[in-house]
CSV table of C-alpha atoms and ligand atoms in Angstrom, one decimal:
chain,number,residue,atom,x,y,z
A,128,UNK,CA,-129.6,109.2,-3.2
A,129,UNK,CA,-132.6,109.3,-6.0
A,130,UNK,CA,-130.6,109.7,-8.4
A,131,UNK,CA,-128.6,107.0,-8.5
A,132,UNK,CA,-131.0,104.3,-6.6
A,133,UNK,CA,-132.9,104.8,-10.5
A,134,UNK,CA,-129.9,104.6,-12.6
A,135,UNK,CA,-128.8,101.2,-10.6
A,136,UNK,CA,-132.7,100.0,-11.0
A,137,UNK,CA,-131.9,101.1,-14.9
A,138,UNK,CA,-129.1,99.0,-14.6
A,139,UNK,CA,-130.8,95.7,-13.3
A,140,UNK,CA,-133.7,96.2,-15.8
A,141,UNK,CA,-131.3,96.9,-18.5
A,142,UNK,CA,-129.1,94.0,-17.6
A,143,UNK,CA,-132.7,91.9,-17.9
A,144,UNK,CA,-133.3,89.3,-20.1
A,145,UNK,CA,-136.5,88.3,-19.2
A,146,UNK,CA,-136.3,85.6,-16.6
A,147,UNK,CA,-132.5,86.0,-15.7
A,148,UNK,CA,-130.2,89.3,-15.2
A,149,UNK,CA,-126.7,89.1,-17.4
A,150,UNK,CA,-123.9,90.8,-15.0
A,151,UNK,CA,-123.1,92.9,-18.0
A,152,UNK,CA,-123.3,93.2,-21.7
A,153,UNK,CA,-120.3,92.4,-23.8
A,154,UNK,CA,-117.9,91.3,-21.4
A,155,UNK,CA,-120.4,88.8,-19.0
A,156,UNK,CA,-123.4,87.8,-22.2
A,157,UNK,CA,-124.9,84.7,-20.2
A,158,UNK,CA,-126.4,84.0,-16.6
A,159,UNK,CA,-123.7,83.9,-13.8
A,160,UNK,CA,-124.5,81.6,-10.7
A,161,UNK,CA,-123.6,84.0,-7.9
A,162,UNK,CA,-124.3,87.4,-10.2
A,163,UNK,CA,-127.8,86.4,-11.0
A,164,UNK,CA,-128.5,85.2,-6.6
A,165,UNK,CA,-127.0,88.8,-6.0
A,166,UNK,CA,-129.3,90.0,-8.8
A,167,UNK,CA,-132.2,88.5,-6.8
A,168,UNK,CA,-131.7,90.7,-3.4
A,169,UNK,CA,-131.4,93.9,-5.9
A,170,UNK,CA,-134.8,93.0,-7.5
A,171,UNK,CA,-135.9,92.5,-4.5
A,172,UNK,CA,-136.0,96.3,-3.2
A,173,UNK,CA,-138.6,97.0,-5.6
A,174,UNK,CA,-140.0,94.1,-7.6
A,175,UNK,CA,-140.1,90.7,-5.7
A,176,UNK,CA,-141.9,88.6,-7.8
A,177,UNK,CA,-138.8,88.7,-10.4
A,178,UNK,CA,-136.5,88.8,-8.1
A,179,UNK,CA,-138.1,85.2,-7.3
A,180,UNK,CA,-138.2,84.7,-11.2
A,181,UNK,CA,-134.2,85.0,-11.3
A,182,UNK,CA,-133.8,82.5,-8.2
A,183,UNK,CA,-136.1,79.9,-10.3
A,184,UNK,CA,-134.2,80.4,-13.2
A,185,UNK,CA,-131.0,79.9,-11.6
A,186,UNK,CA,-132.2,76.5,-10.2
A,187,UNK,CA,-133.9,75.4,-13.9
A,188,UNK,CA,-130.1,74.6,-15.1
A,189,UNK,CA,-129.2,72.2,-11.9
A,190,UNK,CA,-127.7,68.7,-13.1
A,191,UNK,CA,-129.1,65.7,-11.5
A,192,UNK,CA,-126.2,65.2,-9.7
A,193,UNK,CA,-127.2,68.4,-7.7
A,194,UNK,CA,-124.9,70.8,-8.4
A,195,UNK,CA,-125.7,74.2,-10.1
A,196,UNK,CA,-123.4,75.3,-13.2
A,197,UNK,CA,-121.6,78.7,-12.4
A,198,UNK,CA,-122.7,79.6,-16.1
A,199,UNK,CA,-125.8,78.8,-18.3
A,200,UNK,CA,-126.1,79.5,-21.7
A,201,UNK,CA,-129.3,80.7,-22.6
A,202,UNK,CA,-128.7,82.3,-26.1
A,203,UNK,CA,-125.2,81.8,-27.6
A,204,UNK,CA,-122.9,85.0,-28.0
A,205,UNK,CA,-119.3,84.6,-30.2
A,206,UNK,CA,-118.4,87.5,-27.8
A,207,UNK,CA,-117.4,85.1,-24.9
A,208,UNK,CA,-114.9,82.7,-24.1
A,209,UNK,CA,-114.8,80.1,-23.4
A,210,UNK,CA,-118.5,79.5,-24.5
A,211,UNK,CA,-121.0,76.5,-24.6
A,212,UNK,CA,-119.0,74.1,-27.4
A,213,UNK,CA,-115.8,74.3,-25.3
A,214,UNK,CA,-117.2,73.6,-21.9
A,215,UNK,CA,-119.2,70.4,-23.8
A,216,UNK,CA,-121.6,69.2,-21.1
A,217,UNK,CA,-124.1,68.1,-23.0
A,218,UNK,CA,-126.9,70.0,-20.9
A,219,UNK,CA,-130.2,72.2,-22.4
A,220,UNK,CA,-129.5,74.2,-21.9
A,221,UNK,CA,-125.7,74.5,-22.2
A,222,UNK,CA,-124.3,75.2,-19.1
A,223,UNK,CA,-120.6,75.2,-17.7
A,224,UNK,CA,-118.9,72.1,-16.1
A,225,UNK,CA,-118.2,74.1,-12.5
A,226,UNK,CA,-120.5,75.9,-9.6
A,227,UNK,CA,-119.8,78.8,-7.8
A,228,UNK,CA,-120.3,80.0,-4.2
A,229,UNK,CA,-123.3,78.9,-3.0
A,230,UNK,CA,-124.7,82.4,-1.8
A,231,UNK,CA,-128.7,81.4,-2.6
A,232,UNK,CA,-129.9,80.1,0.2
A,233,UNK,CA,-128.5,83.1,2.4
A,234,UNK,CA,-130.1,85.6,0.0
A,235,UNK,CA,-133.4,83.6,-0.7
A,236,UNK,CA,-133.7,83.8,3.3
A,237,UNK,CA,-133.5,87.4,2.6
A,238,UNK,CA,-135.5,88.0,0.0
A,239,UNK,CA,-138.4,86.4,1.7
A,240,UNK,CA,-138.0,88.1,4.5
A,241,UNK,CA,-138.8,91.2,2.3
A,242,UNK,CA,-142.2,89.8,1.7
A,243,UNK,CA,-142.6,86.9,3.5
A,244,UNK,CA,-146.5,86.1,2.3
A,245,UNK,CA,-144.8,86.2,-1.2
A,246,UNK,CA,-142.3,84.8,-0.9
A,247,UNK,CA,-143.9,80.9,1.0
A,248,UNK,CA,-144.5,79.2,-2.1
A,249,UNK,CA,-141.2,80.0,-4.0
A,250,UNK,CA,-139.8,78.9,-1.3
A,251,UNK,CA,-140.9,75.9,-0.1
A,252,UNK,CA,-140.4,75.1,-3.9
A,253,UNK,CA,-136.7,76.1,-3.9
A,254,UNK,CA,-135.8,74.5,-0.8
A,255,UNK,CA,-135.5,71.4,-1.8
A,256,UNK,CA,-133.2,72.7,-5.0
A,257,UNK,CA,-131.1,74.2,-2.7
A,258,UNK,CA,-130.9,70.9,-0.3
A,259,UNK,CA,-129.7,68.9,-3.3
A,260,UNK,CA,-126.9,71.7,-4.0
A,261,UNK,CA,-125.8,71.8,-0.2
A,262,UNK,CA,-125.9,68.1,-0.3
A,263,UNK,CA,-123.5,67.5,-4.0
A,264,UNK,CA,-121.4,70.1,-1.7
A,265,UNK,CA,-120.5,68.1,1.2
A,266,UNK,CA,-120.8,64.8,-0.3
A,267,UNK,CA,-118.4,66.2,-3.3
A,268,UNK,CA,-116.4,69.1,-3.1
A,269,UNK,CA,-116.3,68.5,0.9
A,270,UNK,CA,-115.0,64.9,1.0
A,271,UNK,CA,-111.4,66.6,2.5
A,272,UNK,CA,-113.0,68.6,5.2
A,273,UNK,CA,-113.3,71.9,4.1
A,274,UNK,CA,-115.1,73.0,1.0
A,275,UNK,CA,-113.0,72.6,-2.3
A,276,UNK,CA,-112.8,74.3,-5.7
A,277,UNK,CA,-111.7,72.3,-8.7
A,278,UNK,CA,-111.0,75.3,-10.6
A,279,UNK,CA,-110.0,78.7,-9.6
A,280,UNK,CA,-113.4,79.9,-11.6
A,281,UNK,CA,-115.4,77.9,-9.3
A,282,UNK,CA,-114.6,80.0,-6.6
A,283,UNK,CA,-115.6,82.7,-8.1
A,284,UNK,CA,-112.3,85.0,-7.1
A,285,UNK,CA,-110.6,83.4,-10.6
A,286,UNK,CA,-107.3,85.1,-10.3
A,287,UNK,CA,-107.0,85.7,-6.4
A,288,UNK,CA,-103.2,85.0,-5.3
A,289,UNK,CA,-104.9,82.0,-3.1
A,290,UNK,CA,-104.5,79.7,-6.3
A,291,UNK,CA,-100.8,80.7,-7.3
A,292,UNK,CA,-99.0,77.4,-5.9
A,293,UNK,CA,-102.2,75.1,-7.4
A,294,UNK,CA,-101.9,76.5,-10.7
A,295,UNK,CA,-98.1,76.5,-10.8
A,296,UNK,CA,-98.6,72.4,-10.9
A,297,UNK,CA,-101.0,72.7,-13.9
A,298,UNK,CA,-99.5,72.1,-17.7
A,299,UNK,CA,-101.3,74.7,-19.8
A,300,UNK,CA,-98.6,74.0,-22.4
A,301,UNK,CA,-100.9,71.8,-24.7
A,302,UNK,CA,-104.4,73.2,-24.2
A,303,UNK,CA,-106.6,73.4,-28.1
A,304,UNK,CA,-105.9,77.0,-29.8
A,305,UNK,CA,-108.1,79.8,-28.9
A,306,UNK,CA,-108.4,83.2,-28.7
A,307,UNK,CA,-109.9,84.9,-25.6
A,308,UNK,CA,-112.8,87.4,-26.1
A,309,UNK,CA,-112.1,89.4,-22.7
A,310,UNK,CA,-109.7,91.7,-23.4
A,311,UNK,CA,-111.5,92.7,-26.4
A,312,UNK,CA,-113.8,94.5,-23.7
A,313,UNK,CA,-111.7,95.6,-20.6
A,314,UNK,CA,-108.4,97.0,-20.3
A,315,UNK,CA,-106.3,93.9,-20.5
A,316,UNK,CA,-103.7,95.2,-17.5
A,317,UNK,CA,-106.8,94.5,-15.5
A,318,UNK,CA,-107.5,91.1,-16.4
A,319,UNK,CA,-105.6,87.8,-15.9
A,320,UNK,CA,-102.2,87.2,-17.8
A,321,UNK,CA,-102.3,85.2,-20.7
A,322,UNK,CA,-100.1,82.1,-18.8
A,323,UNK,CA,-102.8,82.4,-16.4
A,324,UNK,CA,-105.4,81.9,-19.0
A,325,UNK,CA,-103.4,78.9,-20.8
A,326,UNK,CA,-104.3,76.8,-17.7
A,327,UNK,CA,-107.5,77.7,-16.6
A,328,UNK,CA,-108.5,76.3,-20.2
A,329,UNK,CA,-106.7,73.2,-19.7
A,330,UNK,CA,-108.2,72.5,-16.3
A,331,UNK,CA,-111.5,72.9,-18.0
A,332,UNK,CA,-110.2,70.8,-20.9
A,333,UNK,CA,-109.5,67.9,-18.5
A,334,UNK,CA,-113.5,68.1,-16.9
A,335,UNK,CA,-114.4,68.0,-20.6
A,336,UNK,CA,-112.4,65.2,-21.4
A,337,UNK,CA,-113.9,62.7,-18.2
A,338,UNK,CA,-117.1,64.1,-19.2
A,339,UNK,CA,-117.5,65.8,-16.2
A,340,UNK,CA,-117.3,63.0,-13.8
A,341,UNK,CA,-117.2,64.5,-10.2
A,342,UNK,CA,-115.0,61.7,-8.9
A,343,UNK,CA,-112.4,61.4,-11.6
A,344,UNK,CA,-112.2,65.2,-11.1
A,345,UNK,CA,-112.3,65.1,-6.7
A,346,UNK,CA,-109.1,62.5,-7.8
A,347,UNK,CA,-107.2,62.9,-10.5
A,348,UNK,CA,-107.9,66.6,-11.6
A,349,UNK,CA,-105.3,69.1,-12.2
A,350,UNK,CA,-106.0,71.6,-9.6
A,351,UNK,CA,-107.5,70.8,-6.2
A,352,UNK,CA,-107.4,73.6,-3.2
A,353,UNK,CA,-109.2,74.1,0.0
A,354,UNK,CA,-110.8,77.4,-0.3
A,355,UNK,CA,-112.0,79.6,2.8
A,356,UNK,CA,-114.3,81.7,1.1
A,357,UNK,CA,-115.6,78.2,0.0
A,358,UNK,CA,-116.1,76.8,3.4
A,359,UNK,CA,-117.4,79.9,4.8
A,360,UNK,CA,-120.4,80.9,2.1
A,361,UNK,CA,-121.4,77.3,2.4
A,362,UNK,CA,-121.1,77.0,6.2
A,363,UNK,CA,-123.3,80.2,6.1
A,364,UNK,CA,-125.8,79.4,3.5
A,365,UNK,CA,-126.1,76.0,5.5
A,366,UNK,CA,-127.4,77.6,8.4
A,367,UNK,CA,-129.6,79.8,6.4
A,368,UNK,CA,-131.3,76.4,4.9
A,369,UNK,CA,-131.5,75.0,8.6
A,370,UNK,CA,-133.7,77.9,9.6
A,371,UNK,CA,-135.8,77.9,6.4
A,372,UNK,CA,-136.1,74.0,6.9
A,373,UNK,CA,-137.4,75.1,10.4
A,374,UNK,CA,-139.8,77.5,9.2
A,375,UNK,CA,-141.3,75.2,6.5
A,376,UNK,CA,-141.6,72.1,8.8
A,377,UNK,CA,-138.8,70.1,7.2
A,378,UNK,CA,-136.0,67.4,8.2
A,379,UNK,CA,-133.0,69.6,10.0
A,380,UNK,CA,-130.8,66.7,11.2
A,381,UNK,CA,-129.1,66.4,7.9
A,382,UNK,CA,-128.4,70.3,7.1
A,383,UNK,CA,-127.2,69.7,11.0
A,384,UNK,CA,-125.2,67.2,10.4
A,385,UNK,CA,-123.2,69.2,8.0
A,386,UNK,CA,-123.1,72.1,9.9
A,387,UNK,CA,-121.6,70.3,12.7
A,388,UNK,CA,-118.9,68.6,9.7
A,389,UNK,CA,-117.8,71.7,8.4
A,390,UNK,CA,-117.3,73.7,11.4
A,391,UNK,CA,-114.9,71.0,12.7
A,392,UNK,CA,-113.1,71.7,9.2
A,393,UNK,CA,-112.5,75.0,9.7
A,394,UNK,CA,-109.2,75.3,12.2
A,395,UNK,CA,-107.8,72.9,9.1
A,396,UNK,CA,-107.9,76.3,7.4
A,397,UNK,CA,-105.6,77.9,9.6
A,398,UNK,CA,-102.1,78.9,9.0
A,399,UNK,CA,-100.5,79.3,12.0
A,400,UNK,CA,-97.1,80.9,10.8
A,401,UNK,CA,-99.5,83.4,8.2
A,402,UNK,CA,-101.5,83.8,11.3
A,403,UNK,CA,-104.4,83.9,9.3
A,404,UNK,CA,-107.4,81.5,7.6
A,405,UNK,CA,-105.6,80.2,4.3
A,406,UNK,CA,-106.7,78.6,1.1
A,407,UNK,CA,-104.0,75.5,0.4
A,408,UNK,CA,-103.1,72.6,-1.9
A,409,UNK,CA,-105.5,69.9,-1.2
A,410,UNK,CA,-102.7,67.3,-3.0
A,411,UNK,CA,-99.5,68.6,-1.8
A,412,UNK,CA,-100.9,69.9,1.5
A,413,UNK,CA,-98.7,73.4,1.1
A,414,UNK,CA,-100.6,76.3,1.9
A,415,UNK,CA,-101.5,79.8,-0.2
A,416,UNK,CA,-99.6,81.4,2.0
A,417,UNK,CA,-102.1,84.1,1.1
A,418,UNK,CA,-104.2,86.6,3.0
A,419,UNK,CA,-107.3,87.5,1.1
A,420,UNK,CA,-110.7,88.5,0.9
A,421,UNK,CA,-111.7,84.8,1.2
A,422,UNK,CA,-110.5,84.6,4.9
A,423,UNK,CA,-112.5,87.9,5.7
A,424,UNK,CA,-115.8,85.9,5.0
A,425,UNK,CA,-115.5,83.9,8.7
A,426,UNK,CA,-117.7,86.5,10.4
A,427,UNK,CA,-120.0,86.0,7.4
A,428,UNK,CA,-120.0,81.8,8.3
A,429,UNK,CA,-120.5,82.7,12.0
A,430,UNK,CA,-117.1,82.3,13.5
A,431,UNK,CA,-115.5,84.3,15.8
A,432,UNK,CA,-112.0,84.7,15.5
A,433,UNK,CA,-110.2,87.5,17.5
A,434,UNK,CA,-107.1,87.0,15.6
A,435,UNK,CA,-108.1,87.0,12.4
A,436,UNK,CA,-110.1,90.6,13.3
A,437,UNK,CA,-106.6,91.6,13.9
A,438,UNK,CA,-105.8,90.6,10.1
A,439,UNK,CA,-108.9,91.8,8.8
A,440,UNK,CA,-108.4,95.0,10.1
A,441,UNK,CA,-104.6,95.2,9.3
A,442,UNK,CA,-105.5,94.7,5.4
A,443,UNK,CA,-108.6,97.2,6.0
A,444,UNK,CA,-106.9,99.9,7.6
A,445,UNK,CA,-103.8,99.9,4.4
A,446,UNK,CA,-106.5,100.6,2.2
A,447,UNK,CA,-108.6,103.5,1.9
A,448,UNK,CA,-111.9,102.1,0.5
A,449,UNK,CA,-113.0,98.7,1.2
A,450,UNK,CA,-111.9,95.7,1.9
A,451,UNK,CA,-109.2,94.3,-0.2
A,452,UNK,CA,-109.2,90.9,-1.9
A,453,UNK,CA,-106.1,90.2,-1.5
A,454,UNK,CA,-103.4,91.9,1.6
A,455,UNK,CA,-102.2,94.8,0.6
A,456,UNK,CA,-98.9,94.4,2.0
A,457,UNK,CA,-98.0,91.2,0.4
A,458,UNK,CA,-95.6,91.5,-2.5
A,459,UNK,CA,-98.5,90.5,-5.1
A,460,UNK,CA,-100.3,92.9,-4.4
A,461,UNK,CA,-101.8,93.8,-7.4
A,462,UNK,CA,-104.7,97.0,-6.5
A,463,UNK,CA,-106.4,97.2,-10.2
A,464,UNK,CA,-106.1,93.3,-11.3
A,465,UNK,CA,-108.8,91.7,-10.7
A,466,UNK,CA,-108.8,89.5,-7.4
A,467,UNK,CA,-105.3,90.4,-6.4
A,468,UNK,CA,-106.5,93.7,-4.7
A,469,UNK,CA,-109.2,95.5,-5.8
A,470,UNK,CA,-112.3,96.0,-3.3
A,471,UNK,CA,-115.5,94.4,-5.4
A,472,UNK,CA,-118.9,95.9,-3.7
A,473,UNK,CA,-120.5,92.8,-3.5
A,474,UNK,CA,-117.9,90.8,-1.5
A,475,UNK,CA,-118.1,94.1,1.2
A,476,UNK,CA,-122.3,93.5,1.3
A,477,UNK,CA,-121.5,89.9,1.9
A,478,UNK,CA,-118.5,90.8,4.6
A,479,UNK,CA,-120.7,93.4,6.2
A,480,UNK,CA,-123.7,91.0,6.6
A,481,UNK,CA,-121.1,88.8,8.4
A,482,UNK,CA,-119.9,92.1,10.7
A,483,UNK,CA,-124.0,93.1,11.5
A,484,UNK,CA,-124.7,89.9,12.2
A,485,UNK,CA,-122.5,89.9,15.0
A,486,UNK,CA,-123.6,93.3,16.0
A,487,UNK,CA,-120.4,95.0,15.2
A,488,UNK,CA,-122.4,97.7,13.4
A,489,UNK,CA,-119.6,99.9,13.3
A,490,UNK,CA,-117.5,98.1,11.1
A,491,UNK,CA,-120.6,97.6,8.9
A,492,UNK,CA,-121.5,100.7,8.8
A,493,UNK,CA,-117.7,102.3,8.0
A,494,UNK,CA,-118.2,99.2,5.1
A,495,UNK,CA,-121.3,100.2,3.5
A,496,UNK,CA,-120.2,104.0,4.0
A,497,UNK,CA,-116.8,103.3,2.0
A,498,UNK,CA,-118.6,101.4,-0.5
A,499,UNK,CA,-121.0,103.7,-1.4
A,500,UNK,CA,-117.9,106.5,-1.5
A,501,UNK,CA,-116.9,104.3,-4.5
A,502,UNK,CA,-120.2,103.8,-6.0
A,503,UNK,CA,-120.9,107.4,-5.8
A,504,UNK,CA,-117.5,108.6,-7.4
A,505,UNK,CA,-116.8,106.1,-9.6
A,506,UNK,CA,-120.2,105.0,-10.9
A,507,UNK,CA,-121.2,100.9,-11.1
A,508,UNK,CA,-118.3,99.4,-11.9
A,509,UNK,CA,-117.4,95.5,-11.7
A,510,UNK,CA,-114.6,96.4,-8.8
A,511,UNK,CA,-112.8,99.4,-7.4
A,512,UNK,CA,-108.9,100.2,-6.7
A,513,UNK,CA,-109.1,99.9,-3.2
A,514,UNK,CA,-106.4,102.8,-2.8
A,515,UNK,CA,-107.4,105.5,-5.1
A,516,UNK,CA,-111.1,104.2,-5.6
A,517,UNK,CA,-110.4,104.5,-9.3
A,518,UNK,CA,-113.2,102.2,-11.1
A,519,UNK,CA,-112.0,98.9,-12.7
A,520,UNK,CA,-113.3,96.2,-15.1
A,521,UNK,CA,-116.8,96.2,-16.5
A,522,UNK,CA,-119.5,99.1,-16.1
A,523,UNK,CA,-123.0,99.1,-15.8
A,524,UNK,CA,-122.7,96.2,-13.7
A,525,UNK,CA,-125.3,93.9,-12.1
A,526,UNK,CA,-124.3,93.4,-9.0
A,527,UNK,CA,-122.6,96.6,-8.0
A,528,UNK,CA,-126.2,97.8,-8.6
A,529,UNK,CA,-127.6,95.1,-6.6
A,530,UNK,CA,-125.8,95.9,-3.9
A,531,UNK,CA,-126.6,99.7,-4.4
A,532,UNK,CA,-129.9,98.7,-3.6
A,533,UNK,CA,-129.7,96.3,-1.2
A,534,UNK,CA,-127.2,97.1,0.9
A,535,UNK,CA,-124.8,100.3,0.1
A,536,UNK,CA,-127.2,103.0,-0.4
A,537,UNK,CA,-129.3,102.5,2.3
A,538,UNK,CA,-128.9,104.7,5.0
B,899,GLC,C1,-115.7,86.9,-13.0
B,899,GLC,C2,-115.7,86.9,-11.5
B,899,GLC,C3,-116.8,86.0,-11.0
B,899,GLC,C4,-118.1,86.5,-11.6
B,899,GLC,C5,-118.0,86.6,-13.1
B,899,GLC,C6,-119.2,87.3,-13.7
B,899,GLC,O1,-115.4,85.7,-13.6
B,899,GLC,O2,-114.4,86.5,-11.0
B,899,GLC,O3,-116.8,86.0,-9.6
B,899,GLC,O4,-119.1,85.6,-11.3
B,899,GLC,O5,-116.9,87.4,-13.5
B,899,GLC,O6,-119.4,88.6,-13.1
């Protein structure tokens, strides 16, 4: 697999902006939170030291409060929206008012493990970055139980059927005009619907407005779900930190302390009648009702769960390449928009760490064989049809190639 390991390094370096990876030109211009981690593992396979240089970057844009911006800003680009003005934080640079899945500490742990004599002194100044993001976590988004997103984009799956019944209860009736950039890149059949788009802008008008304040937000914000995939990348990344606190001779009984908190959260995430782990209404208390890729991730956290294998492998074995993000035999089943089906290469590297991890290595290995079927026929897409592996979104794209490298091509 030469051939395509060096068009997938091509794509990382091309993707390069010095000291941060963008996921893809035109439609993704800035630095992504959980693109530019997943960046890191790809650098990783053959140059470490930037691969460190993209972590560090990453962690430059953290607010004082802790928590790390799902988008920064470096250079501004009228191709985007919505950019740096409308988000209004305030911060240098301009960042977004929302994080993302906090996937760092899990891939840091990696990375170092690449080159561990490199890698000490990144990471021992990382470490306590990291702490401070875990920490805005639990104290924040996790003052329900479970790990919370204030906005479906801070959960990184932005259109995933999980946040139908949240985003029904938000007005987007009144949001400021504006004219969306993204379907001046991508088919727009493949991208959210326009009603859809109404109300994520006001949800980020109304951070704007309280000036970003995380409790008027936690409180009185128009959207407020529990999200699996949430609980579980941070209940994995927490153990990741516990063992690198180990390592470096730091504190543990506080990362403890939150692993033992957000492991007794988790049965709150399941729905008995779906029979499956479920993102719901944090306000309302109604559930998602929703099978997705975000309930997959409990292997990935640690958990053993035999009936939600079942599930797992129900919505694995309806599809022909990956896993789905959302179930394929729900009504909304949607397998070329977005997060309502499609399989996206990166969520299978982070599923199948999950499945070696608990040494089911042939799951993992029928995972990383499937996603590499798509890689190699469709070429590096943003995300795949899971059905007829046809390739979706953006090309050229950061993190499929990451995960190329990491993880999918390997043999
Ligand atoms: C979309 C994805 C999100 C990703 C971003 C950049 O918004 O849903 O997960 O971080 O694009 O690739």
């Amino acid at each position: 697999m030469k051939n395509l390991d060096n068009l997938a390094r091509a794509i990382l370096q091309g993707n390069d902006k010095g000291a941060y990876t963008i996921p893809t030109s035109g439609l993704y211009p800035y630095q992504w939170n959980w693109d530019s981690v997943l960046a890191a593992w790809g650098f990783a396979t053959f140059d470490i030291d930037r691969a460190w240089t993209e972590l560090e970057t990453l962690f430059q844009s953290q607010w004082a409060s802790g928590m790390v911006p799902h988008i920064i800003f470096h250079e501004d680009d009228p191709g985007y929206f919505p950019g740096p003005q409308v988000w209004g934080t305030g911060q240098t640079p301009p960042t977004s008012g929302i994080s993302q899945p906090p996937v760092a500490a899990t891939i840091a742990a990696k990375v170092w493990g690449m080159d561990p004599d490199a890698g000490r002194e990144r990471i021992a100044k990382l470490f306590p970055k990291m702490l401070a993001w875990h920490r805005w976590y639990h104290e924040v988004r996790c003052m329900h139980g479970p790990a919370t997103i204030t906005h479906p984009w801070e959960s990184g799956r932005d259109n995933c059927p999980d946040w139908d019944i949240g985003m029904a209860g938000v007005d987007g009736s009144k949001v400021a005009p504006y004219e969306r950039r993204d379907t001046g890149h991508v088919d727009p059949e493949m991208r959210p619907k326009k009603e859809e788009y109404d109300k994520y802008v006001a949800i980020l008008e109304f951070g704007r407005d309280v000036g970003w304040d995380d409790r008027k937000i936690m409180e009185e914000g128009p959207f407020l779900m529990a999200d699996p995939a949430m609980t579980f990348i941070l209940l994995r990344a927490d153990k990741d930190l516990l063992a690198m606190a180990e390592k470096l001779g730091e504190d543990t009984a506080e990362i403890q302390g939150w692993i033992d908190d957000l492991t007794a959260a988790v049965p709150s995430l399941w729905n008995d009648d779906l029979g499956s782990y479920d993102a719901s209404d944090i306000r309302s208390g109604a559930w998602a009702n929703n099978i997705s890729s975000g309930a997959f991730l409990y292997t990935y956290a640690g958990i053993d769960n035999p009936a939600m294998d079942k599930r797992t492998l129900d919505a694995w074995d309806a599809v022909t390449y990956g896993i789905p993000s959302a179930d394929p035999k729900a009504e909304r089943f949607d397998p070329q928009r977005y997060w309502r089906g499609p399989s996206w290469p990166f969520m299978n590297g982070l599923i199948a760490i999950g499945l070696q991890d608990a040494g089911r290595d042939l799951l993992a290995e029928r995972l990383r064989r499937e996603t590499a079927e798509l890689i190699r026929k469709g070429g590096f897409y943003e995300y795949f049809d899971p059905t007829n592996g046809s390739p979706c979104g953006g090309s050229d794209f950061t993190w499929t190639a990451a995960v190329w490298l990491a993880w999918a091509g390997r043999t």
